[in-house]
Coordinates of N, CA, C and O in Angstrom, one line a residue:
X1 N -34.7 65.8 234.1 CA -34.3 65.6 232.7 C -34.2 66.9 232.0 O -33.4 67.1 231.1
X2 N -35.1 67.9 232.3 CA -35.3 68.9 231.8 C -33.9 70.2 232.0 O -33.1 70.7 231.3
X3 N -34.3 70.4 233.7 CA -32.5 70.7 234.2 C -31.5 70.2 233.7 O -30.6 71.0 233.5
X4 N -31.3 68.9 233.2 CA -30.3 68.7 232.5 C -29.6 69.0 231.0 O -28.5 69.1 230.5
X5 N -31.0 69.2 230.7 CA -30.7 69.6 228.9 C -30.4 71.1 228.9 O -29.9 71.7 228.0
X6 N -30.8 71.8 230.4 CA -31.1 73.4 230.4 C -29.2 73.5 230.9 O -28.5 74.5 230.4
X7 N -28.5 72.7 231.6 CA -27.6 72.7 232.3 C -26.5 72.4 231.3 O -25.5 72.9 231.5
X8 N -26.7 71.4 230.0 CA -25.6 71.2 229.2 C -25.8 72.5 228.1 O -24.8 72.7 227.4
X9 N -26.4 73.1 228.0 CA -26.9 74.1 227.0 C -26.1 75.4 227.3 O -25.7 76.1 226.4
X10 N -25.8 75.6 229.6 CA -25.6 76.6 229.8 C -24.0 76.3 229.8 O -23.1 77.2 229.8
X11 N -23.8 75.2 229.8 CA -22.2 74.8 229.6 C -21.4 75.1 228.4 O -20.4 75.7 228.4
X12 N -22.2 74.4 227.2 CA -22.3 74.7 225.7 C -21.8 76.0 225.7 O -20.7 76.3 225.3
X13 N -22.5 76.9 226.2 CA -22.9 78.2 226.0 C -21.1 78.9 226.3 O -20.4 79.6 225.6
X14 N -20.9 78.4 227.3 CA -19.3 78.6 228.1 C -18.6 78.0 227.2 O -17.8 78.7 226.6
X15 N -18.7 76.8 226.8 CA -17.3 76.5 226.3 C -17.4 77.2 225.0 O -16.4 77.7 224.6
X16 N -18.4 77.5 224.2 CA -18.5 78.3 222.9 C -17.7 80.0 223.4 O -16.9 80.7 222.7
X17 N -18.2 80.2 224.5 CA -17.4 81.9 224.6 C -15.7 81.8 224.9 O -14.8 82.7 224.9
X18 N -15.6 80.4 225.1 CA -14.3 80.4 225.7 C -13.5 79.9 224.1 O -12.4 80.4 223.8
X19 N -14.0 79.1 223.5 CA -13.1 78.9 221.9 C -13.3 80.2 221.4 O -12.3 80.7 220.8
X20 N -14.2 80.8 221.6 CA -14.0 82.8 221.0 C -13.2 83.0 220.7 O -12.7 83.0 219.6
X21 N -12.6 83.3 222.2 CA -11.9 84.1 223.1 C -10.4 83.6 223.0 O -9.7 84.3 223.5
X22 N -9.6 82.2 222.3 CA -8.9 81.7 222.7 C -8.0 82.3 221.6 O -8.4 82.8 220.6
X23 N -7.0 82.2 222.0 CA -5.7 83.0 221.0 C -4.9 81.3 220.7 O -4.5 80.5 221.6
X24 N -4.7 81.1 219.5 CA -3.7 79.2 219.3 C -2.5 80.4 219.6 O -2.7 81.6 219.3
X25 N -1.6 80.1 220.0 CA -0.3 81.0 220.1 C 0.7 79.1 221.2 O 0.6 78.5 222.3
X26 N 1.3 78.9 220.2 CA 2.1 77.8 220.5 C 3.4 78.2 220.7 O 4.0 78.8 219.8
X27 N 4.1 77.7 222.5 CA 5.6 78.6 222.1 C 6.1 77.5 221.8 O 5.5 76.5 221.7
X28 N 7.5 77.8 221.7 CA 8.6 76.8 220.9 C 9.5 76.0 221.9 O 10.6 75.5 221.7
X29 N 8.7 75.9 223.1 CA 9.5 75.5 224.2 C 9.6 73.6 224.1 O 8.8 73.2 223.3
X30 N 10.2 72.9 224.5 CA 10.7 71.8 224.5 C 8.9 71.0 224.9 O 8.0 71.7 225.2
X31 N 8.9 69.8 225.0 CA 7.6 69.2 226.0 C 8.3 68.4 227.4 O 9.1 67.5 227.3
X32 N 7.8 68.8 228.4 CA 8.5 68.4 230.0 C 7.2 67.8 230.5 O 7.3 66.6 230.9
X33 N 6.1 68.6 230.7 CA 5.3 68.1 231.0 C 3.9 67.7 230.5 O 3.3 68.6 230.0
X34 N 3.3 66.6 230.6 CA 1.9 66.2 229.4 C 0.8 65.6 230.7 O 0.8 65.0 231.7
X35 N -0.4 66.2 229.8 CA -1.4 65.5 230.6 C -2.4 64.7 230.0 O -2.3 65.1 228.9
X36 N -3.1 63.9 230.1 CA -3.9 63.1 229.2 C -5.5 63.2 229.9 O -5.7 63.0 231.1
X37 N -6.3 63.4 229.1 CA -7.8 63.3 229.6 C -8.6 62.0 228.8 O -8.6 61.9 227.6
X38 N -9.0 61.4 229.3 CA -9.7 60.4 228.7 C -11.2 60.2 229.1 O -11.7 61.0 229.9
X39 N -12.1 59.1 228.4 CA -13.3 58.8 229.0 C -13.0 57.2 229.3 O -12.5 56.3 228.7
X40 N -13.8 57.4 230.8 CA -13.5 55.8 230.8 C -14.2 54.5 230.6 O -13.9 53.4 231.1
X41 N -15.1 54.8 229.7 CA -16.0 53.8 228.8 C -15.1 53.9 227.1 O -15.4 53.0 226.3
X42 N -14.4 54.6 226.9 CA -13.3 53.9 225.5 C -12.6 53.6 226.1 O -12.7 52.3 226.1
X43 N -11.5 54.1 227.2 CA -10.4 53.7 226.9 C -10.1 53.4 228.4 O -10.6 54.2 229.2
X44 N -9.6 52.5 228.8 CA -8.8 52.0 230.4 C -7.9 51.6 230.6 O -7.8 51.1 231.7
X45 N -6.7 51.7 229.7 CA -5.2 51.4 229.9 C -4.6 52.9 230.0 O -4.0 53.5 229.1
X46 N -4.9 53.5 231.5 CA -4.1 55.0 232.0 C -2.5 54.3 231.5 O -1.8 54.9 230.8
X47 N -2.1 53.0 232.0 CA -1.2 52.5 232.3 C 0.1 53.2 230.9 O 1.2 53.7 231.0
X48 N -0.9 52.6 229.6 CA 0.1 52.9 229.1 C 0.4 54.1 228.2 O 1.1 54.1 227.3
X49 N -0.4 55.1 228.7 CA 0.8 56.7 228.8 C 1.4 56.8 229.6 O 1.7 58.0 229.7
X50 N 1.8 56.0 230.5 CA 3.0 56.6 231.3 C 4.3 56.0 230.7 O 5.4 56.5 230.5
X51 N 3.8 54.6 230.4 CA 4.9 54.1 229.6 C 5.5 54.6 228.2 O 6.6 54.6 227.6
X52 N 4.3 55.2 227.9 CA 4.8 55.8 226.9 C 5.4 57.6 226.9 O 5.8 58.3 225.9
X53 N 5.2 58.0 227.9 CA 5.8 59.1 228.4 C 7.6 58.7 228.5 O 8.5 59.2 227.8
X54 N 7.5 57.8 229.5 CA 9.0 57.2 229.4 C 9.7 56.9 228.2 O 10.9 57.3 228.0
X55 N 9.0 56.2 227.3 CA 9.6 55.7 225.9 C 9.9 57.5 225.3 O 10.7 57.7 224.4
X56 N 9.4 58.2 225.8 CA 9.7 59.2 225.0 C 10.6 60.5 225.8 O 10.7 61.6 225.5
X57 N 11.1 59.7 227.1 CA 12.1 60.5 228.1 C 11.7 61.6 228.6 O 12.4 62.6 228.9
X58 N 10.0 61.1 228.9 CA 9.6 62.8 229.6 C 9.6 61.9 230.5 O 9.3 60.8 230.4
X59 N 10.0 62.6 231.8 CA 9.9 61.9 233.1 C 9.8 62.5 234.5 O 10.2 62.2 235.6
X60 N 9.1 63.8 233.9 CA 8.7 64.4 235.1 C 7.4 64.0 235.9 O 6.4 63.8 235.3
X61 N 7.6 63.7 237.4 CA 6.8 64.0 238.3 C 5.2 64.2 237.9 O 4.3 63.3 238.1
X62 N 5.2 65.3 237.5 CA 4.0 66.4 236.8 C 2.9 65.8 236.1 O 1.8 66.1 236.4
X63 N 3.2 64.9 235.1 CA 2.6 64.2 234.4 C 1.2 64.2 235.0 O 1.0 64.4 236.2
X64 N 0.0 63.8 234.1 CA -1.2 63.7 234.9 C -2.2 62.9 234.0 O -2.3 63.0 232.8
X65 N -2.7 62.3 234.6 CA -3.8 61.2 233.8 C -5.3 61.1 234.5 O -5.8 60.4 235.4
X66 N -6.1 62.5 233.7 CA -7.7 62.5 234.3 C -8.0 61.2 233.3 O -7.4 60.7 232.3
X67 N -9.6 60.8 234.3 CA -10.2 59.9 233.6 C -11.8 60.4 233.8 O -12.1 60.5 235.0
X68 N -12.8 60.7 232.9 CA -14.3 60.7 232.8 C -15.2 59.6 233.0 O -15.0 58.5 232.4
X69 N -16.2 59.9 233.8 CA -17.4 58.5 234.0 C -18.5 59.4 234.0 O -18.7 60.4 234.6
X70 N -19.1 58.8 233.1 CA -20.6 59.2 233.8 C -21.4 58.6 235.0 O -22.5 58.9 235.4
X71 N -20.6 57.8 235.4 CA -21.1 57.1 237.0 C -20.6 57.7 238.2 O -19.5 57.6 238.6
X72 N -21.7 58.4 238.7 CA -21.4 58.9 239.8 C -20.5 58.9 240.8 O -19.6 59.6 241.3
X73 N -21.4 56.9 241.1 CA -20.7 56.0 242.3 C -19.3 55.6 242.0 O -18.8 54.9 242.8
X74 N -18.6 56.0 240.9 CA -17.5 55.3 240.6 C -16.3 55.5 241.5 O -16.1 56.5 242.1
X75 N -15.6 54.4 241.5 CA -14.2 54.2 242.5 C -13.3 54.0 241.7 O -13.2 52.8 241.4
X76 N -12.3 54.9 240.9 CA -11.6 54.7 240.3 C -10.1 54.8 240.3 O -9.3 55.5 239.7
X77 N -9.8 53.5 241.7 CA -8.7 53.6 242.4 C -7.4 54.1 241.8 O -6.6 54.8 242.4
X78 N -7.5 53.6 240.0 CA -6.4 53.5 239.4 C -5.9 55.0 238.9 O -4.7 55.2 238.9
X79 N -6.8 55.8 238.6 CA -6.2 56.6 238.6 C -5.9 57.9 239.3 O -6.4 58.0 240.5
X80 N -5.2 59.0 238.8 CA -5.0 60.0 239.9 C -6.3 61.1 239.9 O -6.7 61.5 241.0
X81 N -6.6 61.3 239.2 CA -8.4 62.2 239.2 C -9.2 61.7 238.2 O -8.8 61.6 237.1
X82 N -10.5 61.4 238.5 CA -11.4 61.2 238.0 C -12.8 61.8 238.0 O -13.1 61.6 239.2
X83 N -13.6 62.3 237.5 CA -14.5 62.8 237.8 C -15.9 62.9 237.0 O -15.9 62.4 235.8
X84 N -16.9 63.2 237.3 CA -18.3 62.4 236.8 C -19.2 63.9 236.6 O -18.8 65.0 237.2
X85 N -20.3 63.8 235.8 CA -20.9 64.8 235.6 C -21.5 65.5 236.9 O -21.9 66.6 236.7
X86 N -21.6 65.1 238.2 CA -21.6 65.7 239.4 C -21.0 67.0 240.0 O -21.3 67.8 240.9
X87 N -19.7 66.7 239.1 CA -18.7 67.7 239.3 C -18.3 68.6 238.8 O -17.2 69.1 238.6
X88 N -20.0 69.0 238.2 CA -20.0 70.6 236.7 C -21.2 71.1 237.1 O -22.2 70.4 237.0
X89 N -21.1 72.5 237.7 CA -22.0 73.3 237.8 C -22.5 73.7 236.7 O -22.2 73.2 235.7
X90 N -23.6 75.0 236.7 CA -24.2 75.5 235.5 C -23.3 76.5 235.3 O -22.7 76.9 236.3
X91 N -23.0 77.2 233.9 CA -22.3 78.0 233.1 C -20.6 78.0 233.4 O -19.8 78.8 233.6
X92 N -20.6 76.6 233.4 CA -19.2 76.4 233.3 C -18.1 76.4 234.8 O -16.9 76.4 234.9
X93 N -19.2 76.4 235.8 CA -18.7 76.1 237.0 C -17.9 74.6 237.8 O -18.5 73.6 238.0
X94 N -16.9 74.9 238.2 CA -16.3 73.2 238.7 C -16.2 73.4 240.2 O -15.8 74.2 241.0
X95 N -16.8 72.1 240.2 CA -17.2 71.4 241.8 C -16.2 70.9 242.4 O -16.6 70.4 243.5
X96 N -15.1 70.7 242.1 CA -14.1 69.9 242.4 C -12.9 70.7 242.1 O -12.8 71.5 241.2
X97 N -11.9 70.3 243.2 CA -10.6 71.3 243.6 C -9.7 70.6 242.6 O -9.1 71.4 241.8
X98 N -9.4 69.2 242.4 CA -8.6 68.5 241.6 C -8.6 68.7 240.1 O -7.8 68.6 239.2
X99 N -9.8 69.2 240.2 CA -10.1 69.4 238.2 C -9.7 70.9 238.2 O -9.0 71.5 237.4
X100 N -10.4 71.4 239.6 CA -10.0 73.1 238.6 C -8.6 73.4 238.8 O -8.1 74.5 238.4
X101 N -7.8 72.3 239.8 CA -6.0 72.4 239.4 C -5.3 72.3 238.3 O -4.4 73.0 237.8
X102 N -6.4 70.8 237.6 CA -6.0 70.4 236.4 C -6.5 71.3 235.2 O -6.2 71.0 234.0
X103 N -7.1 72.1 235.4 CA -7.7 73.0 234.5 C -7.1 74.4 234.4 O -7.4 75.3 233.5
X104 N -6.1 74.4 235.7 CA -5.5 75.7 235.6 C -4.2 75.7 235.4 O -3.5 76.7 235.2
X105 N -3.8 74.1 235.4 CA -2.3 74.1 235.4 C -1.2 73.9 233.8 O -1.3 72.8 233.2
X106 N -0.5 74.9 233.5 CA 0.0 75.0 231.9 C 0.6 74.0 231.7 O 1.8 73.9 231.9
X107 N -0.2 72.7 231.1 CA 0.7 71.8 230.9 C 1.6 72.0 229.4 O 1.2 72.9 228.6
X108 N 2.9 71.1 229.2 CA 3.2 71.6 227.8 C 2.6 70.9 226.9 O 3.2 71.0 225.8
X109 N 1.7 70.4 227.0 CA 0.8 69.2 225.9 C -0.7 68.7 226.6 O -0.6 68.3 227.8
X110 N -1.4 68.7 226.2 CA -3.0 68.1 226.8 C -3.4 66.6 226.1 O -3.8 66.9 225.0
X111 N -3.4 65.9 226.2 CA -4.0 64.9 225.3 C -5.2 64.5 225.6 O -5.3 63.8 226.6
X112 N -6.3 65.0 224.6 CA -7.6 65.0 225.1 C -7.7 63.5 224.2 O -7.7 63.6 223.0
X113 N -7.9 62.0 224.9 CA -7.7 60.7 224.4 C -9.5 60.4 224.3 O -10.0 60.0 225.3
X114 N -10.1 60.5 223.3 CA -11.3 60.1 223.4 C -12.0 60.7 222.3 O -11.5 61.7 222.0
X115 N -13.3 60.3 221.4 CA -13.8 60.0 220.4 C -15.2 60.3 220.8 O -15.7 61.2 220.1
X116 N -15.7 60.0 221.5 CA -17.0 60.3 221.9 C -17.4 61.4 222.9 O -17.6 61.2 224.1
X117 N -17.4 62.6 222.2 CA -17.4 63.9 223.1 C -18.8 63.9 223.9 O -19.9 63.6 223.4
X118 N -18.6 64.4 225.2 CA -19.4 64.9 226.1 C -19.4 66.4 226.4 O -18.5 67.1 225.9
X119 N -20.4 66.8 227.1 CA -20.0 68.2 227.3 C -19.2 68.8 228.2 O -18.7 69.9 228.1
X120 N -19.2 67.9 229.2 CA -18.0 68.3 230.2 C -16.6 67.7 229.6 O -15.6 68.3 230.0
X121 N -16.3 66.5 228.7 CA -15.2 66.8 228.1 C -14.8 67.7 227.4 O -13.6 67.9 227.3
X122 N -16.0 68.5 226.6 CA -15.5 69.2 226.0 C -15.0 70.4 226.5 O -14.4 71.2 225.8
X123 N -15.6 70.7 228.1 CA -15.5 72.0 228.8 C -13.9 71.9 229.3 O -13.1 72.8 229.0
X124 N -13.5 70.7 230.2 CA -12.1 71.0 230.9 C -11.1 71.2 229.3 O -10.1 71.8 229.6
X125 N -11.2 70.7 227.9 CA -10.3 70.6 227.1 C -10.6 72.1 226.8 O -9.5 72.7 226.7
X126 N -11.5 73.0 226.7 CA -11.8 73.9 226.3 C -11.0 75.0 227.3 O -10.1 75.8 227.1
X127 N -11.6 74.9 228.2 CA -10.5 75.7 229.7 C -9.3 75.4 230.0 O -8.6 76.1 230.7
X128 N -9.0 74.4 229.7 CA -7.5 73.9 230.4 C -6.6 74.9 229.4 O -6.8 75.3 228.3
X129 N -5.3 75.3 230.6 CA -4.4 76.1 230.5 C -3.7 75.6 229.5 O -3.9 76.5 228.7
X130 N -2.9 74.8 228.7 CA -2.4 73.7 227.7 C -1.8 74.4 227.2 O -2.3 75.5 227.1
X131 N -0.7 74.3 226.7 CA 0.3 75.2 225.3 C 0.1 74.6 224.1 O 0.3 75.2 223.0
X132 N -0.2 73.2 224.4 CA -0.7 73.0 223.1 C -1.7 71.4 223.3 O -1.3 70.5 224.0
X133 N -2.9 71.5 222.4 CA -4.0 70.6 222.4 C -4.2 69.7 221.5 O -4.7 70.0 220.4
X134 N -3.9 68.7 221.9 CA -4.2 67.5 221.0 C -5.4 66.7 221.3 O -5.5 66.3 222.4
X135 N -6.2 66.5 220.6 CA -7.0 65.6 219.7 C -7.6 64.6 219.0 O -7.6 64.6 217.7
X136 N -8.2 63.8 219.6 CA -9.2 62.5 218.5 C -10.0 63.1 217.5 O -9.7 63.0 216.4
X137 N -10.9 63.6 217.9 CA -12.6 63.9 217.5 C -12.2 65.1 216.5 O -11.4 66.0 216.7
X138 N -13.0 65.0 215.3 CA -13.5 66.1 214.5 C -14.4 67.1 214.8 O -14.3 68.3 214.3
X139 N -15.5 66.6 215.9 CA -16.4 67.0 215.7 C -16.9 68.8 216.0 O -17.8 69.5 215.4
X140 N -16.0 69.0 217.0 CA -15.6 70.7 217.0 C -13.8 70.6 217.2 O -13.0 70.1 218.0
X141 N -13.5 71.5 216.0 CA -12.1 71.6 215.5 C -11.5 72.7 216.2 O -10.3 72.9 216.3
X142 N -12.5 73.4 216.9 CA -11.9 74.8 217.7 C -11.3 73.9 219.2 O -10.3 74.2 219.7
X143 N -11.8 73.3 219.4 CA -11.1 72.7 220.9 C -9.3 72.2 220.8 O -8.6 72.2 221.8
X144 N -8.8 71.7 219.6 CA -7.9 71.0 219.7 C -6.5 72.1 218.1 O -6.9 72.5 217.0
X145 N -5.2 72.2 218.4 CA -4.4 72.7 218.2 C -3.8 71.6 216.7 O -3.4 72.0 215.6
X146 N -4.0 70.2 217.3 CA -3.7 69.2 216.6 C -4.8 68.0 216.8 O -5.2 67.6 217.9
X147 N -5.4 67.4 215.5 CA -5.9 66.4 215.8 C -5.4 65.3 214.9 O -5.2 65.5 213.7
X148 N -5.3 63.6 215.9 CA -5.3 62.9 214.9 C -6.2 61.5 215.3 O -6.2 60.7 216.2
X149 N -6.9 61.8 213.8 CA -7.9 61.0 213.7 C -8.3 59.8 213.8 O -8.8 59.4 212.8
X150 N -8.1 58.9 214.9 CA -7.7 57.5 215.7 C -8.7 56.9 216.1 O -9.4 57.8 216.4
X151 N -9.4 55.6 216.2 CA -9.8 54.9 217.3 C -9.1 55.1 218.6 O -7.9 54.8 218.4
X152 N -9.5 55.6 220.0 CA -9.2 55.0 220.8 C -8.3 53.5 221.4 O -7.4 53.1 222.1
X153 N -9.4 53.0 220.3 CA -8.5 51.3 221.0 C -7.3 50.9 220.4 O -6.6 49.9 220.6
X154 N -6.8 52.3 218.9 CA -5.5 51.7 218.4 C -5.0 52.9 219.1 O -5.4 54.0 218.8
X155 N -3.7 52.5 220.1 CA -3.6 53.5 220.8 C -1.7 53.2 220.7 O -1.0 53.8 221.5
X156 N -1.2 52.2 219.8 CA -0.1 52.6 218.8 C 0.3 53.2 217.8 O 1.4 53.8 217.8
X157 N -0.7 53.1 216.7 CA -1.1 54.7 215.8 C -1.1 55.4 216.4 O -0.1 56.1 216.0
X158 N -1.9 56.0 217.5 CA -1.9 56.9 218.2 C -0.2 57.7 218.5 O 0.3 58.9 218.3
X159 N 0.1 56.7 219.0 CA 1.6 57.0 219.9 C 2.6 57.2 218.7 O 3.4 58.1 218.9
X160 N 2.8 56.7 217.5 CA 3.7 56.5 216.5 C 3.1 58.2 215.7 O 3.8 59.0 215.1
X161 N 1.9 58.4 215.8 CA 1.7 59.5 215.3 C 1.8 61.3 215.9 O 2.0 62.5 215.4
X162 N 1.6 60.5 217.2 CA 2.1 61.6 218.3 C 3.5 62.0 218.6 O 3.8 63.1 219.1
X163 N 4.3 61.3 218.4 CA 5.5 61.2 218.6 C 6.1 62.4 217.3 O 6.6 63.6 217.2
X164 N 5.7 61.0 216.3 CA 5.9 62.1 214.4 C 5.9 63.4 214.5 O 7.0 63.9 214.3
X165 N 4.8 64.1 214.8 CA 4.1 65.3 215.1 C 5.0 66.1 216.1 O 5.9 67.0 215.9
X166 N 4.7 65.7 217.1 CA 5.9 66.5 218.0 C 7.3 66.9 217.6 O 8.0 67.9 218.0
X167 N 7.6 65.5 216.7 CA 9.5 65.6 216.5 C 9.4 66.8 215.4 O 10.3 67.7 215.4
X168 N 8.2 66.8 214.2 CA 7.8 68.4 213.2 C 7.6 69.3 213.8 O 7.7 70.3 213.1
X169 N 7.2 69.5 215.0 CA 7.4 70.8 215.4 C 8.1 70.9 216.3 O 7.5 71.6 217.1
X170 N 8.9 70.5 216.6 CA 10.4 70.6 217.4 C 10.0 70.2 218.3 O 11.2 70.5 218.8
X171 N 9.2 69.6 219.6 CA 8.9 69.5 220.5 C 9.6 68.6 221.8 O 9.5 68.8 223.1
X172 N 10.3 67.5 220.8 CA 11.3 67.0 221.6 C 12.4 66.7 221.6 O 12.8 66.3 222.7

């Protein structure tokens, strides 16, 4: 228990040097490709960002839908990566080849989909390559580029608002 509070503290510690360090610099490029991060105790319909990726004529390949558990043993057929606090070393280290792809790869949009921040969510949103960061949570404003302030489970607001936003900054 003790390791653990010493291990989220040395994480904290990383993702705080890494919002430092971060330059917001948004280019003006079109959006082609989007990834979505979620936790999978709010939210479990991956299903419908893809559909709504289509409704909005992105339809690249690329697209990517992480999901978070804090259950180890989890089997989370449905989606394409999923990963559990097992898979975060101390000071910001990742255990897993699939996340540190997804962590390195520029998507043109991040959608960090979740409300109840953890520390390892807050780490891959904090490292991920992203051109531009979208957001639920208030609760640290440095992690996210855009946030809108949503339940999870209304996840039409959501879409009607994300849409809005993007068409104001030229995005699609």
């Amino acid at each position: 228990m003790i390791l653990k509070a010493f291990k989220e503290k040395s994480n904290q510690k990383y993702v705080n040097k890494l919002l430092s360090a971060r330059k917001a610099t948004i280019h003006n490029n079109k959006v082609k490709v989007v990834a979505v991060l979620f936790n999978a105790n709010e939210f479990v319909d991956f299903e419908a960002f893809r559909n709504y990726f289509k409704e909005l004529n992105l339809t690249s390949p690329k697209h990517k839908v992480v999901a978070f558990t804090k259950d180890d043993k989890y089997e989370g057929s449905q989606w394409e990566t999923y990963f559990s606090p097992k898979h975060f070393g101390w000071k910001g280290k990742i255990n897993n080849i699939d996340l540190q792809a997804f962590i390195d790869e520029p998507f043109d949009v991040l959608v960090s989909y979740y409300k109840n921040e953890t520390p390892e969510l807050n780490l891959i949103a904090a490292a991920s390559k992203a051109n531009l960061k979208v957001g639920l949570s208030r609760k640290d404003e440095r992690l996210y580029d855009l946030i809108i302030d949503v339940n999870p489970k209304d996840i039409k607001t959501f879409k009607n608002e994300l849409k809005k936003y993007l068409n104001i900054l030229n995005k699609l």
